[in-house]
Amino acid sequence: MAMRHRFTTMLFLTILTGPLVAQAGPISYAITPIGTVGGVPASINNGGEVAGYFASGESTHAFLYTANTFVDLGTLGGGSSRAGGINDAGVVVGSAENFAGETRAFIYANGTMSDLGTLGGANSSAAAINNKGQIVGVADSVSGSFAFAYTPDAGMQNLGTLPGGVFSRAESINDVGTVVGGSLVGDFPLAPFHAFEYASGSMYDLGSLNGAWSVGKAINNNGETVGWSNAGFNVDHAVLYADGLLTDLGTLNGFGSSLAYDINDAGQIVGSSEVYDRESRGFLYEEGAMIDLTTLIDSASGWTIESAYSINNQHQIAAFGCKADVCQTLLLDPVTPVPEPQTDSTLLAGLLLIRWVLRGRRTRVHLGSGG
C-alpha cells in the first residue's frame, strides 16, 4: 500500500506541476531590413553585428551594422570595398581598392581601415577573422596567388597549396586556428579544385562528391566544415565535412544546385538552394533536414529570403531577401515558438487516471479491514 501511495503522489505531481504547454512547432524569425537597397551581407558575429557591402554610386562599399546603426566603412582611397568577415569584437576584414587601383585585404577597427599588404604581389583579399584576431584570405605573390593567414606579430604567411597545386584561397578560420578553403590539385586549367583544411602547418584535401570540384566555405569551433561540391553536370550541392565524412546536403526540391555558406557551433547550416522556378531560396539545415527560410517568416511581411549567408550562435541569420522590387540585407531574429495550451482531453485523462488509482486503493483498504 505504501508503494501505491508513493505512485499516487508522483502521479499528482506529474500532472499538476508538469508542463502545461506544448511547443507550437518549428522556430520562426522576425525580419529587420538593414541599410540600403542592394546591400548584401557577408558575416554576422555573436553580438548580432553584421558586415557586408552595398551599392555606392557605380561601386560598392563595405558596411558594418552595429547598435542599430549602418556604417559605411569607405575604401583605402580607391573606388570600391567589400567586407568579408567580422569577429565578436566588431573587427571587420575584407577587400578594398587603394589609390593605385589595386585591391588589398583590409582590417577595420576603431573607425580606421588599414591595408594588410600582400605576399609580394599587387592584390589581396581577406575573407574571415576569428576571435583571436587571426585573418585569412588570398594574396598575390611573385609566383601566383595563395591562401594566407595573418597575425599582427607574424604578418602575412603563405599557406601553400594541395600537392601539385598552383593556386589556393582561404575562406574561414575558427577560434582554434583551423583554416578551410579551396586549392587546385595540379596545374591550371585541367586540375580539380578541392576543399582543404589547414591545421598544424599542413594542408589536407577534404575531397569532393565526384572528384572534380569542391570548396570549404566555413568552419565552426567543433571542426565541422561546410561548402559545396560539384554533384553532376553543371550542378553543385551543399556539403558538410564532419568526423571524416563528406555528406551531400541535397537541395530544397531535389534538383538543381545548392550552396552552404556558414555553420554555427550548434551545427545549424545556412545557404541557398534552387527551387522549381529556378529561383534561389535561403535555407536552414538542421537535424538532417533542409528548410526553406521563407516558410519560417510571417507570410504577410511580403519578403522572400533568397539566400542566407551567415548564422551565429544565438541563431540569428544574416540573409538577403526581396519584397516586390526591393532587395537588400535582412537580419533574421529567432522568435520563441508560441506555446499552445495543453488540451482539455489530456488534462481530463490525467484526472480520470488519478480517480481510478484512488478508487482501487479505497476498495482494497475496505476489503482488507473486513478480514
PDB file of N, CA, C and O in Angstrom, residues 23-69:
ATOM      1  N   GLN A  23       4.964  22.721 -27.220  1.00  0.00           N
ATOM      2  CA  GLN A  23       5.616  23.579 -28.197  1.00  0.00           C
ATOM      3  C   GLN A  23       4.786  23.676 -29.470  1.00  0.00           C
ATOM      4  O   GLN A  23       4.129  22.737 -29.881  1.00  0.00           O
ATOM      5  N   ALA A  24       4.826  24.849 -30.103  1.00  0.00           N
ATOM      6  CA  ALA A  24       3.962  25.119 -31.248  1.00  0.00           C
ATOM      7  C   ALA A  24       4.584  24.695 -32.570  1.00  0.00           C
ATOM      8  O   ALA A  24       4.008  24.925 -33.607  1.00  0.00           O
ATOM      9  N   GLY A  25       5.766  24.074 -32.563  1.00  0.00           N
ATOM     10  CA  GLY A  25       6.356  23.638 -33.820  1.00  0.00           C
ATOM     11  C   GLY A  25       7.686  24.315 -34.076  1.00  0.00           C
ATOM     12  O   GLY A  25       8.322  24.816 -33.162  1.00  0.00           O
ATOM     13  N   PRO A  26       8.156  24.364 -35.335  1.00  0.00           N
ATOM     14  CA  PRO A  26       9.482  24.890 -35.653  1.00  0.00           C
ATOM     15  C   PRO A  26       9.598  26.377 -35.342  1.00  0.00           C
ATOM     16  O   PRO A  26       8.601  27.104 -35.311  1.00  0.00           O
ATOM     17  N   ILE A  27      10.832  26.794 -35.093  1.00  0.00           N
ATOM     18  CA  ILE A  27      11.087  28.191 -34.765  1.00  0.00           C
ATOM     19  C   ILE A  27      10.742  29.080 -35.945  1.00  0.00           C
ATOM     20  O   ILE A  27      10.744  28.646 -37.098  1.00  0.00           O
ATOM     21  N   SER A  28      10.419  30.334 -35.661  1.00  0.00           N
ATOM     22  CA  SER A  28      10.161  31.305 -36.721  1.00  0.00           C
ATOM     23  C   SER A  28      11.098  32.486 -36.536  1.00  0.00           C
ATOM     24  O   SER A  28      11.815  32.589 -35.538  1.00  0.00           O
ATOM     25  N   TYR A  29      11.094  33.413 -37.513  1.00  0.00           N
ATOM     26  CA  TYR A  29      12.039  34.522 -37.493  1.00  0.00           C
ATOM     27  C   TYR A  29      11.330  35.848 -37.754  1.00  0.00           C
ATOM     28  O   TYR A  29      10.442  35.931 -38.596  1.00  0.00           O
ATOM     29  N   ALA A  30      11.765  36.861 -37.006  1.00  0.00           N
ATOM     30  CA  ALA A  30      11.340  38.233 -37.261  1.00  0.00           C
ATOM     31  C   ALA A  30      12.377  38.890 -38.158  1.00  0.00           C
ATOM     32  O   ALA A  30      13.568  38.593 -38.075  1.00  0.00           O
ATOM     33  N   ILE A  31      11.933  39.813 -39.018  1.00  0.00           N
ATOM     34  CA  ILE A  31      12.801  40.411 -40.035  1.00  0.00           C
ATOM     35  C   ILE A  31      13.086  41.877 -39.721  1.00  0.00           C
ATOM     36  O   ILE A  31      12.178  42.647 -39.421  1.00  0.00           O
ATOM     37  N   THR A  32      14.374  42.245 -39.818  1.00  0.00           N
ATOM     38  CA  THR A  32      14.774  43.643 -39.739  1.00  0.00           C
ATOM     39  C   THR A  32      15.577  43.986 -40.990  1.00  0.00           C
ATOM     40  O   THR A  32      16.685  43.458 -41.183  1.00  0.00           O
ATOM     41  N   PRO A  33      15.042  44.830 -41.897  1.00  0.00           N
ATOM     42  CA  PRO A  33      15.842  45.276 -43.056  1.00  0.00           C
ATOM     43  C   PRO A  33      17.021  46.128 -42.586  1.00  0.00           C
ATOM     44  O   PRO A  33      16.892  46.945 -41.678  1.00  0.00           O
ATOM     45  N   ILE A  34      18.186  45.926 -43.211  1.00  0.00           N
ATOM     46  CA  ILE A  34      19.402  46.634 -42.827  1.00  0.00           C
ATOM     47  C   ILE A  34      19.918  47.448 -43.999  1.00  0.00           C
ATOM     48  O   ILE A  34      20.075  46.930 -45.110  1.00  0.00           O
ATOM     49  N   GLY A  35      20.216  48.711 -43.744  1.00  0.00           N
ATOM     50  CA  GLY A  35      20.896  49.538 -44.726  1.00  0.00           C
ATOM     51  C   GLY A  35      20.052  49.911 -45.920  1.00  0.00           C
ATOM     52  O   GLY A  35      18.853  50.150 -45.806  1.00  0.00           O
ATOM     53  N   THR A  36      20.681  49.901 -47.081  1.00  0.00           N
ATOM     54  CA  THR A  36      20.057  50.410 -48.290  1.00  0.00           C
ATOM     55  C   THR A  36      19.700  49.276 -49.240  1.00  0.00           C
ATOM     56  O   THR A  36      20.134  48.134 -49.086  1.00  0.00           O
ATOM     57  N   VAL A  37      18.905  49.616 -50.249  1.00  0.00           N
ATOM     58  CA  VAL A  37      18.538  48.651 -51.280  1.00  0.00           C
ATOM     59  C   VAL A  37      19.799  48.156 -51.986  1.00  0.00           C
ATOM     60  O   VAL A  37      20.695  48.940 -52.306  1.00  0.00           O
ATOM     61  N   GLY A  38      19.884  46.854 -52.207  1.00  0.00           N
ATOM     62  CA  GLY A  38      21.025  46.281 -52.903  1.00  0.00           C
ATOM     63  C   GLY A  38      22.141  45.803 -52.006  1.00  0.00           C
ATOM     64  O   GLY A  38      23.096  45.184 -52.486  1.00  0.00           O
ATOM     65  N   GLY A  39      22.038  46.047 -50.699  1.00  0.00           N
ATOM     66  CA  GLY A  39      23.082  45.596 -49.792  1.00  0.00           C
ATOM     67  C   GLY A  39      23.094  44.083 -49.639  1.00  0.00           C
ATOM     68  O   GLY A  39      22.047  43.443 -49.626  1.00  0.00           O
ATOM     69  N   VAL A  40      24.309  43.510 -49.521  1.00  0.00           N
ATOM     70  CA  VAL A  40      24.481  42.062 -49.395  1.00  0.00           C
ATOM     71  C   VAL A  40      25.310  41.768 -48.139  1.00  0.00           C
ATOM     72  O   VAL A  40      26.390  42.342 -47.974  1.00  0.00           O
ATOM     73  N   PRO A  41      24.839  40.886 -47.250  1.00  0.00           N
ATOM     74  CA  PRO A  41      25.609  40.579 -46.042  1.00  0.00           C
ATOM     75  C   PRO A  41      26.722  39.583 -46.326  1.00  0.00           C
ATOM     76  O   PRO A  41      26.667  38.814 -47.289  1.00  0.00           O
ATOM     77  N   ALA A  42      27.730  39.586 -45.471  1.00  0.00           N
ATOM     78  CA  ALA A  42      28.815  38.607 -45.575  1.00  0.00           C
ATOM     79  C   ALA A  42      28.936  37.778 -44.311  1.00  0.00           C
ATOM     80  O   ALA A  42      29.163  36.571 -44.368  1.00  0.00           O
ATOM     81  N   SER A  43      28.775  38.423 -43.137  1.00  0.00           N
ATOM     82  CA  SER A  43      29.029  37.710 -41.889  1.00  0.00           C
ATOM     83  C   SER A  43      28.289  38.386 -40.737  1.00  0.00           C
ATOM     84  O   SER A  43      28.084  39.603 -40.744  1.00  0.00           O
ATOM     85  N   ILE A  44      27.886  37.577 -39.742  1.00  0.00           N
ATOM     86  CA  ILE A  44      27.262  38.094 -38.521  1.00  0.00           C
ATOM     87  C   ILE A  44      28.028  37.524 -37.333  1.00  0.00           C
ATOM     88  O   ILE A  44      28.398  36.350 -37.321  1.00  0.00           O
ATOM     89  N   ASN A  45      28.311  38.370 -36.322  1.00  0.00           N
ATOM     90  CA  ASN A  45      29.007  37.868 -35.140  1.00  0.00           C
ATOM     91  C   ASN A  45      28.003  37.510 -34.045  1.00  0.00           C
ATOM     92  O   ASN A  45      26.787  37.656 -34.213  1.00  0.00           O
ATOM     93  N   ASN A  46      28.507  37.034 -32.913  1.00  0.00           N
ATOM     94  CA  ASN A  46      27.619  36.574 -31.849  1.00  0.00           C
ATOM     95  C   ASN A  46      26.919  37.706 -31.105  1.00  0.00           C
ATOM     96  O   ASN A  46      26.037  37.449 -30.284  1.00  0.00           O
ATOM     97  N   GLY A  47      27.294  38.946 -31.407  1.00  0.00           N
ATOM     98  CA  GLY A  47      26.596  40.098 -30.848  1.00  0.00           C
ATOM     99  C   GLY A  47      25.521  40.634 -31.770  1.00  0.00           C
ATOM    100  O   GLY A  47      24.892  41.644 -31.459  1.00  0.00           O
ATOM    101  N   GLY A  48      25.314  39.977 -32.910  1.00  0.00           N
ATOM    102  CA  GLY A  48      24.290  40.420 -33.856  1.00  0.00           C
ATOM    103  C   GLY A  48      24.752  41.524 -34.775  1.00  0.00           C
ATOM    104  O   GLY A  48      23.938  42.092 -35.522  1.00  0.00           O
ATOM    105  N   GLU A  49      26.064  41.845 -34.778  1.00  0.00           N
ATOM    106  CA  GLU A  49      26.595  42.832 -35.708  1.00  0.00           C
ATOM    107  C   GLU A  49      26.816  42.180 -37.067  1.00  0.00           C
ATOM    108  O   GLU A  49      27.280  41.035 -37.140  1.00  0.00           O
ATOM    109  N   VAL A  50      26.500  42.921 -38.135  1.00  0.00           N
ATOM    110  CA  VAL A  50      26.559  42.373 -39.485  1.00  0.00           C
ATOM    111  C   VAL A  50      27.524  43.189 -40.335  1.00  0.00           C
ATOM    112  O   VAL A  50      27.529  44.420 -40.281  1.00  0.00           O
ATOM    113  N   ALA A  51      28.344  42.494 -41.128  1.00  0.00           N
ATOM    114  CA  ALA A  51      29.229  43.150 -42.087  1.00  0.00           C
ATOM    115  C   ALA A  51      28.871  42.664 -43.481  1.00  0.00           C
ATOM    116  O   ALA A  51      28.454  41.522 -43.672  1.00  0.00           O
ATOM    117  N   GLY A  52      29.036  43.549 -44.470  1.00  0.00           N
ATOM    118  CA  GLY A  52      28.729  43.190 -45.850  1.00  0.00           C
ATOM    119  C   GLY A  52      29.122  44.312 -46.782  1.00  0.00           C
ATOM    120  O   GLY A  52      30.083  45.052 -46.520  1.00  0.00           O
ATOM    121  N   TYR A  53      28.384  44.468 -47.872  1.00  0.00           N
ATOM    122  CA  TYR A  53      28.668  45.555 -48.804  1.00  0.00           C
ATOM    123  C   TYR A  53      27.375  46.012 -49.468  1.00  0.00           C
ATOM    124  O   TYR A  53      26.380  45.277 -49.502  1.00  0.00           O
ATOM    125  N   PHE A  54      27.392  47.241 -49.973  1.00  0.00           N
ATOM    126  CA  PHE A  54      26.208  47.813 -50.600  1.00  0.00           C
ATOM    127  C   PHE A  54      26.627  48.667 -51.784  1.00  0.00           C
ATOM    128  O   PHE A  54      27.799  49.048 -51.922  1.00  0.00           O
ATOM    129  N   ALA A  55      25.678  48.952 -52.646  1.00  0.00           N
ATOM    130  CA  ALA A  55      25.957  49.774 -53.825  1.00  0.00           C
ATOM    131  C   ALA A  55      26.135  51.225 -53.409  1.00  0.00           C
ATOM    132  O   ALA A  55      25.299  51.799 -52.712  1.00  0.00           O
ATOM    133  N   SER A  56      27.246  51.810 -53.862  1.00  0.00           N
ATOM    134  CA  SER A  56      27.530  53.219 -53.589  1.00  0.00           C
ATOM    135  C   SER A  56      27.928  53.862 -54.911  1.00  0.00           C
ATOM    136  O   SER A  56      29.074  53.774 -55.343  1.00  0.00           O
ATOM    137  N   GLY A  57      26.953  54.485 -55.574  1.00  0.00           N
ATOM    138  CA  GLY A  57      27.202  55.011 -56.905  1.00  0.00           C
ATOM    139  C   GLY A  57      27.433  53.866 -57.876  1.00  0.00           C
ATOM    140  O   GLY A  57      26.657  52.916 -57.937  1.00  0.00           O
ATOM    141  N   GLU A  58      28.543  53.923 -58.589  1.00  0.00           N
ATOM    142  CA  GLU A  58      28.879  52.862 -59.538  1.00  0.00           C
ATOM    143  C   GLU A  58      29.808  51.820 -58.934  1.00  0.00           C
ATOM    144  O   GLU A  58      30.293  50.935 -59.637  1.00  0.00           O
ATOM    145  N   SER A  59      30.042  51.886 -57.636  1.00  0.00           N
ATOM    146  CA  SER A  59      30.924  50.933 -56.978  1.00  0.00           C
ATOM    147  C   SER A  59      30.208  50.328 -55.765  1.00  0.00           C
ATOM    148  O   SER A  59      29.010  50.529 -55.571  1.00  0.00           O
ATOM    149  N   THR A  60      30.934  49.577 -54.965  1.00  0.00           N
ATOM    150  CA  THR A  60      30.393  49.025 -53.728  1.00  0.00           C
ATOM    151  C   THR A  60      31.248  49.465 -52.552  1.00  0.00           C
ATOM    152  O   THR A  60      32.468  49.658 -52.697  1.00  0.00           O
ATOM    153  N   HIS A  61      30.605  49.626 -51.395  1.00  0.00           N
ATOM    154  CA  HIS A  61      31.323  49.954 -50.172  1.00  0.00           C
ATOM    155  C   HIS A  61      31.013  48.923 -49.101  1.00  0.00           C
ATOM    156  O   HIS A  61      29.868  48.447 -48.997  1.00  0.00           O
ATOM    157  N   ALA A  62      32.017  48.582 -48.303  1.00  0.00           N
ATOM    158  CA  ALA A  62      31.810  47.718 -47.150  1.00  0.00           C
ATOM    159  C   ALA A  62      30.962  48.443 -46.115  1.00  0.00           C
ATOM    160  O   ALA A  62      31.046  49.672 -45.976  1.00  0.00           O
ATOM    161  N   PHE A  63      30.152  47.670 -45.380  1.00  0.00           N
ATOM    162  CA  PHE A  63      29.370  48.280 -44.308  1.00  0.00           C
ATOM    163  C   PHE A  63      29.479  47.458 -43.029  1.00  0.00           C
ATOM    164  O   PHE A  63      29.801  46.270 -43.038  1.00  0.00           O
ATOM    165  N   LEU A  64      29.179  48.128 -41.918  1.00  0.00           N
ATOM    166  CA  LEU A  64      29.061  47.497 -40.610  1.00  0.00           C
ATOM    167  C   LEU A  64      27.744  47.936 -40.000  1.00  0.00           C
ATOM    168  O   LEU A  64      27.471  49.140 -39.899  1.00  0.00           O
ATOM    169  N   TYR A  65      26.924  46.973 -39.599  1.00  0.00           N
ATOM    170  CA  TYR A  65      25.673  47.271 -38.906  1.00  0.00           C
ATOM    171  C   TYR A  65      25.872  46.922 -37.441  1.00  0.00           C
ATOM    172  O   TYR A  65      26.088  45.772 -37.079  1.00  0.00           O
ATOM    173  N   THR A  66      25.828  47.942 -36.589  1.00  0.00           N
ATOM    174  CA  THR A  66      26.071  47.746 -35.174  1.00  0.00           C
ATOM    175  C   THR A  66      25.219  48.715 -34.371  1.00  0.00           C
ATOM    176  O   THR A  66      25.084  49.890 -34.738  1.00  0.00           O
ATOM    177  N   ALA A  67      24.642  48.229 -33.277  1.00  0.00           N
ATOM    178  CA  ALA A  67      23.815  49.049 -32.393  1.00  0.00           C
ATOM    179  C   ALA A  67      22.753  49.810 -33.183  1.00  0.00           C
ATOM    180  O   ALA A  67      22.533  51.001 -32.964  1.00  0.00           O
ATOM    181  N   ASN A  68      22.107  49.090 -34.110  1.00  0.00           N
ATOM    182  CA  ASN A  68      21.043  49.654 -34.952  1.00  0.00           C
ATOM    183  C   ASN A  68      21.521  50.807 -35.836  1.00  0.00           C
ATOM    184  O   ASN A  68      20.715  51.628 -36.291  1.00  0.00           O
ATOM    185  N   THR A  69      22.836  50.863 -36.082  1.00  0.00           N
ATOM    186  CA  THR A  69      23.410  51.919 -36.913  1.00  0.00           C
ATOM    187  C   THR A  69      24.129  51.291 -38.106  1.00  0.00           C
ATOM    188  O   THR A  69      24.879  50.327 -37.957  1.00  0.00           O
TER     189      THR A  69
END
